[in-house]
C-alpha cells in the first residue's frame, strides 16, 4: 500500500508541475500558489514514512488539481490510450524499418531451418524502403552470396518465401550432379558423415546425404536424398538474384520459377528466436516437450 501511494503521489506532483509549466498562464496566480503549497506538502510527506500523512497530502493535491487544472488533466482512459498508441507506433516502426518476425512454414531450408522455427529478419540489411512499397529510400548494397533472405514470391507477391542467395546479378549459375558452379567455378563442398537427422513434419530423413557447402564467405549445410540433379547454365539478369533452398531436392526455388527482383527482398534472416516441433502427445507436457530448446536464439548461417 505504501509503495502504491508513493507512486501515485509522485505521479500527481509531476503532473501538476508539468501542467503549470506548460499551461500555467491560464491559471490564476492565487490558484498557482495554492497548488504549489499542496505540492510542497506532498514532497515533504514523501520524505517521511507515515502513510496517513502522505495519503492526506495526496488527496489534498488531487482535489486542488481537479478544481484548478481539470481543463488540462488527462483521464485514465486518455493516458492508457496514449500509452497504447505510442507502443503500437513503435511496433509499426520497428516492423517497417528494423526487424520483422517470420515463421518457417515448409522444409525447403532444412537443415538450416526447421519447420516450426520462428526467426527475426533484419529489414535494414540492404537498405531502407518505403513501407508497403518496393521503393528504397536508402540503398546499402546488394545481398551477399550465401545470405539467407526473406522475399516476396515473384509468382504471388502477397506470399513471403525464404531461401539462400546463390547467384548475384550477372552471374551464370549451373548445377552439375548437385554441385553448384558459379561462372564455371565449382563451389567447394564436403560430405558430412552420419546422415541428416533432419525432421520435417515428424518424418526423419535418415537415408539422405548431408554436405557442407561454401558460397562466398558463408559455410552452411545442405541436404540431398535424390539421384543427383543438374540445372542450367542460366545467367542471372541485372537487378535480380538466384535463390535456392538448402533442402535441394525438396525446394521450389529459382530453378523452377526464375530469379527474385532485388526490390522484392524484405531482409536478411538473423536468428531463430523460437522453435517448436510437432506435438506428439496431448496436454501441456506434450507441448513443452516439442520445444527445440537448443535452437532458441541461434544465429542463422
PDB file of N, CA and C in Angstrom, residues 181-241:
ATOM      1  N   UNK A 181      27.957 -24.507 -59.599  1.00  0.00           N
ATOM      2  CA  UNK A 181      29.046 -23.831 -60.310  1.00  0.00           C
ATOM      3  C   UNK A 181      28.613 -22.387 -60.569  1.00  0.00           C
ATOM      4  N   UNK A 182      29.465 -21.439 -60.225  1.00  0.00           N
ATOM      5  CA  UNK A 182      29.204 -20.019 -60.475  1.00  0.00           C
ATOM      6  C   UNK A 182      30.248 -19.522 -61.457  1.00  0.00           C
ATOM      7  N   UNK A 183      29.770 -19.059 -62.608  1.00  0.00           N
ATOM      8  CA  UNK A 183      30.674 -18.586 -63.673  1.00  0.00           C
ATOM      9  C   UNK A 183      31.717 -19.648 -64.023  1.00  0.00           C
ATOM     10  N   UNK A 184      31.272 -20.901 -64.034  1.00  0.00           N
ATOM     11  CA  UNK A 184      32.139 -22.013 -64.397  1.00  0.00           C
ATOM     12  C   UNK A 184      33.007 -22.552 -63.286  1.00  0.00           C
ATOM     13  N   UNK A 185      32.987 -21.928 -62.096  1.00  0.00           N
ATOM     14  CA  UNK A 185      33.819 -22.356 -60.981  1.00  0.00           C
ATOM     15  C   UNK A 185      32.988 -23.133 -59.976  1.00  0.00           C
ATOM     16  N   UNK A 186      33.473 -24.304 -59.583  1.00  0.00           N
ATOM     17  CA  UNK A 186      32.762 -25.151 -58.623  1.00  0.00           C
ATOM     18  C   UNK A 186      32.810 -24.539 -57.225  1.00  0.00           C
ATOM     19  N   UNK A 187      31.653 -24.478 -56.566  1.00  0.00           N
ATOM     20  CA  UNK A 187      31.597 -24.020 -55.187  1.00  0.00           C
ATOM     21  C   UNK A 187      32.030 -25.164 -54.266  1.00  0.00           C
ATOM     22  N   UNK A 188      32.995 -24.923 -53.367  1.00  0.00           N
ATOM     23  CA  UNK A 188      33.526 -26.003 -52.528  1.00  0.00           C
ATOM     24  C   UNK A 188      32.436 -26.650 -51.675  1.00  0.00           C
ATOM     25  N   UNK A 189      32.511 -27.955 -51.512  1.00  0.00           N
ATOM     26  CA  UNK A 189      31.606 -28.665 -50.615  1.00  0.00           C
ATOM     27  C   UNK A 189      32.267 -29.955 -50.152  1.00  0.00           C
ATOM     28  N   UNK A 190      31.873 -30.416 -48.951  1.00  0.00           N
ATOM     29  CA  UNK A 190      32.401 -31.635 -48.368  1.00  0.00           C
ATOM     30  C   UNK A 190      31.264 -32.451 -47.787  1.00  0.00           C
ATOM     31  N   UNK A 191      31.359 -33.750 -47.938  1.00  0.00           N
ATOM     32  CA  UNK A 191      30.343 -34.632 -47.374  1.00  0.00           C
ATOM     33  C   UNK A 191      30.459 -34.679 -45.854  1.00  0.00           C
ATOM     34  N   UNK A 192      29.307 -34.612 -45.187  1.00  0.00           N
ATOM     35  CA  UNK A 192      29.262 -34.693 -43.723  1.00  0.00           C
ATOM     36  C   UNK A 192      28.801 -36.105 -43.357  1.00  0.00           C
ATOM     37  N   UNK A 193      29.653 -36.911 -42.768  1.00  0.00           N
ATOM     38  CA  UNK A 193      29.280 -38.293 -42.441  1.00  0.00           C
ATOM     39  C   UNK A 193      28.230 -38.359 -41.338  1.00  0.00           C
ATOM     40  N   UNK A 194      27.452 -39.434 -41.358  1.00  0.00           N
ATOM     41  CA  UNK A 194      26.497 -39.655 -40.273  1.00  0.00           C
ATOM     42  C   UNK A 194      25.053 -39.438 -40.661  1.00  0.00           C
ATOM     43  N   UNK A 195      24.774 -39.094 -41.909  1.00  0.00           N
ATOM     44  CA  UNK A 195      23.377 -38.886 -42.307  1.00  0.00           C
ATOM     45  C   UNK A 195      22.862 -37.526 -41.909  1.00  0.00           C
ATOM     46  N   UNK A 196      21.580 -37.310 -42.133  1.00  0.00           N
ATOM     47  CA  UNK A 196      20.995 -35.979 -41.948  1.00  0.00           C
ATOM     48  C   UNK A 196      20.447 -35.750 -40.554  1.00  0.00           C
ATOM     49  N   UNK A 197      19.593 -36.661 -40.112  1.00  0.00           N
ATOM     50  CA  UNK A 197      18.971 -36.464 -38.803  1.00  0.00           C
ATOM     51  C   UNK A 197      18.046 -35.273 -38.772  1.00  0.00           C
ATOM     52  N   UNK A 198      17.611 -34.777 -39.946  1.00  0.00           N
ATOM     53  CA  UNK A 198      16.698 -33.634 -40.009  1.00  0.00           C
ATOM     54  C   UNK A 198      15.269 -34.128 -39.991  1.00  0.00           C
ATOM     55  N   UNK A 199      14.383 -33.273 -39.542  1.00  0.00           N
ATOM     56  CA  UNK A 199      12.993 -33.670 -39.379  1.00  0.00           C
ATOM     57  C   UNK A 199      12.071 -32.693 -40.086  1.00  0.00           C
ATOM     58  N   UNK A 200      11.079 -33.212 -40.797  1.00  0.00           N
ATOM     59  CA  UNK A 200      10.088 -32.374 -41.469  1.00  0.00           C
ATOM     60  C   UNK A 200       8.711 -32.960 -41.225  1.00  0.00           C
ATOM     61  N   UNK A 201       7.900 -32.241 -40.423  1.00  0.00           N
ATOM     62  CA  UNK A 201       6.545 -32.672 -40.115  1.00  0.00           C
ATOM     63  C   UNK A 201       6.529 -34.090 -39.548  1.00  0.00           C
ATOM     64  N   UNK A 202       7.490 -34.362 -38.657  1.00  0.00           N
ATOM     65  CA  UNK A 202       7.527 -35.652 -37.993  1.00  0.00           C
ATOM     66  C   UNK A 202       8.236 -36.739 -38.766  1.00  0.00           C
ATOM     67  N   UNK A 203       8.665 -36.490 -40.005  1.00  0.00           N
ATOM     68  CA  UNK A 203       9.326 -37.502 -40.825  1.00  0.00           C
ATOM     69  C   UNK A 203      10.836 -37.281 -40.756  1.00  0.00           C
ATOM     70  N   UNK A 204      11.593 -38.294 -40.366  1.00  0.00           N
ATOM     71  CA  UNK A 204      13.043 -38.178 -40.245  1.00  0.00           C
ATOM     72  C   UNK A 204      13.703 -38.717 -41.508  1.00  0.00           C
ATOM     73  N   UNK A 205      14.592 -37.891 -42.091  1.00  0.00           N
ATOM     74  CA  UNK A 205      15.332 -38.310 -43.289  1.00  0.00           C
ATOM     75  C   UNK A 205      16.630 -38.980 -42.838  1.00  0.00           C
ATOM     76  N   UNK A 206      16.597 -40.282 -42.680  1.00  0.00           N
ATOM     77  CA  UNK A 206      17.766 -40.998 -42.173  1.00  0.00           C
ATOM     78  C   UNK A 206      18.657 -41.514 -43.297  1.00  0.00           C
ATOM     79  N   UNK A 207      18.151 -41.542 -44.524  1.00  0.00           N
ATOM     80  CA  UNK A 207      18.918 -42.130 -45.623  1.00  0.00           C
ATOM     81  C   UNK A 207      19.454 -41.085 -46.582  1.00  0.00           C
ATOM     82  N   UNK A 208      19.362 -39.807 -46.234  1.00  0.00           N
ATOM     83  CA  UNK A 208      19.825 -38.759 -47.139  1.00  0.00           C
ATOM     84  C   UNK A 208      21.299 -38.445 -46.878  1.00  0.00           C
ATOM     85  N   UNK A 209      21.834 -37.559 -47.721  1.00  0.00           N
ATOM     86  CA  UNK A 209      23.225 -37.137 -47.575  1.00  0.00           C
ATOM     87  C   UNK A 209      23.276 -35.679 -47.135  1.00  0.00           C
ATOM     88  N   UNK A 210      24.215 -35.376 -46.274  1.00  0.00           N
ATOM     89  CA  UNK A 210      24.427 -34.017 -45.792  1.00  0.00           C
ATOM     90  C   UNK A 210      25.773 -33.530 -46.308  1.00  0.00           C
ATOM     91  N   UNK A 211      25.779 -32.337 -46.911  1.00  0.00           N
ATOM     92  CA  UNK A 211      27.007 -31.753 -47.447  1.00  0.00           C
ATOM     93  C   UNK A 211      27.213 -30.356 -46.894  1.00  0.00           C
ATOM     94  N   UNK A 212      28.448 -30.055 -46.514  1.00  0.00           N
ATOM     95  CA  UNK A 212      28.825 -28.710 -46.085  1.00  0.00           C
ATOM     96  C   UNK A 212      29.278 -27.937 -47.320  1.00  0.00           C
ATOM     97  N   UNK A 213      28.591 -26.835 -47.599  1.00  0.00           N
ATOM     98  CA  UNK A 213      28.819 -26.078 -48.828  1.00  0.00           C
ATOM     99  C   UNK A 213      29.312 -24.667 -48.501  1.00  0.00           C
ATOM    100  N   UNK A 214      30.168 -24.137 -49.344  1.00  0.00           N
ATOM    101  CA  UNK A 214      30.675 -22.775 -49.166  1.00  0.00           C
ATOM    102  C   UNK A 214      30.230 -21.911 -50.328  1.00  0.00           C
ATOM    103  N   UNK A 215      29.530 -20.827 -50.011  1.00  0.00           N
ATOM    104  CA  UNK A 215      29.126 -19.827 -51.008  1.00  0.00           C
ATOM    105  C   UNK A 215      29.690 -18.484 -50.560  1.00  0.00           C
ATOM    106  N   UNK A 216      30.679 -17.979 -51.284  1.00  0.00           N
ATOM    107  CA  UNK A 216      31.339 -16.750 -50.835  1.00  0.00           C
ATOM    108  C   UNK A 216      32.038 -16.998 -49.525  1.00  0.00           C
ATOM    109  N   UNK A 217      31.640 -16.251 -48.493  1.00  0.00           N
ATOM    110  CA  UNK A 217      32.228 -16.425 -47.162  1.00  0.00           C
ATOM    111  C   UNK A 217      31.323 -17.243 -46.244  1.00  0.00           C
ATOM    112  N   UNK A 218      30.187 -17.693 -46.758  1.00  0.00           N
ATOM    113  CA  UNK A 218      29.213 -18.413 -45.938  1.00  0.00           C
ATOM    114  C   UNK A 218      29.395 -19.921 -46.079  1.00  0.00           C
ATOM    115  N   UNK A 219      29.494 -20.606 -44.942  1.00  0.00           N
ATOM    116  CA  UNK A 219      29.572 -22.065 -44.913  1.00  0.00           C
ATOM    117  C   UNK A 219      28.300 -22.585 -44.253  1.00  0.00           C
ATOM    118  N   UNK A 220      27.623 -23.507 -44.894  1.00  0.00           N
ATOM    119  CA  UNK A 220      26.342 -23.998 -44.401  1.00  0.00           C
ATOM    120  C   UNK A 220      26.140 -25.432 -44.859  1.00  0.00           C
ATOM    121  N   UNK A 221      25.192 -26.125 -44.231  1.00  0.00           N
ATOM    122  CA  UNK A 221      24.878 -27.497 -44.602  1.00  0.00           C
ATOM    123  C   UNK A 221      23.735 -27.536 -45.609  1.00  0.00           C
ATOM    124  N   UNK A 222      23.802 -28.483 -46.525  1.00  0.00           N
ATOM    125  CA  UNK A 222      22.731 -28.733 -47.490  1.00  0.00           C
ATOM    126  C   UNK A 222      22.370 -30.206 -47.438  1.00  0.00           C
ATOM    127  N   UNK A 223      21.153 -30.518 -47.853  1.00  0.00           N
ATOM    128  CA  UNK A 223      20.652 -31.881 -47.739  1.00  0.00           C
ATOM    129  C   UNK A 223      20.204 -32.397 -49.104  1.00  0.00           C
ATOM    130  N   UNK A 224      20.543 -33.651 -49.385  1.00  0.00           N
ATOM    131  CA  UNK A 224      20.157 -34.294 -50.643  1.00  0.00           C
ATOM    132  C   UNK A 224      19.673 -35.716 -50.353  1.00  0.00           C
ATOM    133  N   UNK A 225      18.645 -36.158 -51.049  1.00  0.00           N
ATOM    134  CA  UNK A 225      18.249 -37.556 -50.931  1.00  0.00           C
ATOM    135  C   UNK A 225      17.710 -38.078 -52.267  1.00  0.00           C
ATOM    136  N   UNK A 226      18.276 -37.498 -53.363  1.00  0.00           N
ATOM    137  CA  UNK A 226      17.901 -37.939 -54.697  1.00  0.00           C
ATOM    138  C   UNK A 226      19.072 -38.587 -55.410  1.00  0.00           C
ATOM    139  N   UNK A 227      18.961 -38.673 -56.730  1.00  0.00           N
ATOM    140  CA  UNK A 227      19.987 -39.325 -57.536  1.00  0.00           C
ATOM    141  C   UNK A 227      21.091 -38.359 -57.953  1.00  0.00           C
ATOM    142  N   UNK A 228      20.894 -37.092 -57.759  1.00  0.00           N
ATOM    143  CA  UNK A 228      21.860 -36.103 -58.213  1.00  0.00           C
ATOM    144  C   UNK A 228      21.298 -35.328 -59.390  1.00  0.00           C
ATOM    145  N   UNK A 229      20.936 -34.056 -59.168  1.00  0.00           N
ATOM    146  CA  UNK A 229      20.286 -33.252 -60.202  1.00  0.00           C
ATOM    147  C   UNK A 229      21.274 -32.318 -60.890  1.00  0.00           C
ATOM    148  N   UNK A 230      20.873 -31.893 -62.092  1.00  0.00           N
ATOM    149  CA  UNK A 230      21.642 -30.901 -62.832  1.00  0.00           C
ATOM    150  C   UNK A 230      20.708 -29.799 -63.312  1.00  0.00           C
ATOM    151  N   UNK A 231      21.269 -28.613 -63.534  1.00  0.00           N
ATOM    152  CA  UNK A 231      20.456 -27.462 -63.940  1.00  0.00           C
ATOM    153  C   UNK A 231      21.342 -26.462 -64.664  1.00  0.00           C
ATOM    154  N   UNK A 232      20.747 -25.791 -65.652  1.00  0.00           N
ATOM    155  CA  UNK A 232      21.426 -24.684 -66.306  1.00  0.00           C
ATOM    156  C   UNK A 232      22.426 -25.119 -67.346  1.00  0.00           C
ATOM    157  N   UNK A 233      23.368 -24.234 -67.672  1.00  0.00           N
ATOM    158  CA  UNK A 233      23.639 -22.922 -67.032  1.00  0.00           C
ATOM    159  C   UNK A 233      22.584 -21.863 -67.341  1.00  0.00           C
ATOM    160  N   UNK A 234      22.431 -20.934 -66.375  1.00  0.00           N
ATOM    161  CA  UNK A 234      21.488 -19.829 -66.551  1.00  0.00           C
ATOM    162  C   UNK A 234      22.137 -18.543 -66.047  1.00  0.00           C
ATOM    163  N   UNK A 235      22.063 -17.489 -66.852  1.00  0.00           N
ATOM    164  CA  UNK A 235      22.628 -16.183 -66.471  1.00  0.00           C
ATOM    165  C   UNK A 235      21.598 -15.417 -65.644  1.00  0.00           C
ATOM    166  N   UNK A 236      22.070 -14.826 -64.562  1.00  0.00           N
ATOM    167  CA  UNK A 236      21.196 -14.058 -63.671  1.00  0.00           C
ATOM    168  C   UNK A 236      21.080 -12.633 -64.197  1.00  0.00           C
ATOM    169  N   UNK A 237      19.877 -12.185 -64.586  1.00  0.00           N
ATOM    170  CA  UNK A 237      19.720 -10.830 -65.119  1.00  0.00           C
ATOM    171  C   UNK A 237      20.082  -9.762 -64.086  1.00  0.00           C
ATOM    172  N   UNK A 238      20.459  -8.592 -64.558  1.00  0.00           N
ATOM    173  CA  UNK A 238      20.715  -7.458 -63.667  1.00  0.00           C
ATOM    174  C   UNK A 238      19.441  -7.130 -62.874  1.00  0.00           C
ATOM    175  N   UNK A 239      19.637  -6.711 -61.637  1.00  0.00           N
ATOM    176  CA  UNK A 239      18.504  -6.341 -60.800  1.00  0.00           C
ATOM    177  C   UNK A 239      17.803  -7.513 -60.150  1.00  0.00           C
ATOM    178  N   UNK A 240      18.396  -8.713 -60.254  1.00  0.00           N
ATOM    179  CA  UNK A 240      17.788  -9.904 -59.656  1.00  0.00           C
ATOM    180  C   UNK A 240      18.860 -10.762 -58.990  1.00  0.00           C
ATOM    181  N   UNK A 241      18.414 -11.730 -58.180  1.00  0.00           N
ATOM    182  CA  UNK A 241      19.309 -12.735 -57.600  1.00  0.00           C
ATOM    183  C   UNK A 241      18.700 -14.118 -57.819  1.00  0.00           C
TER     184      UNK A 241
END
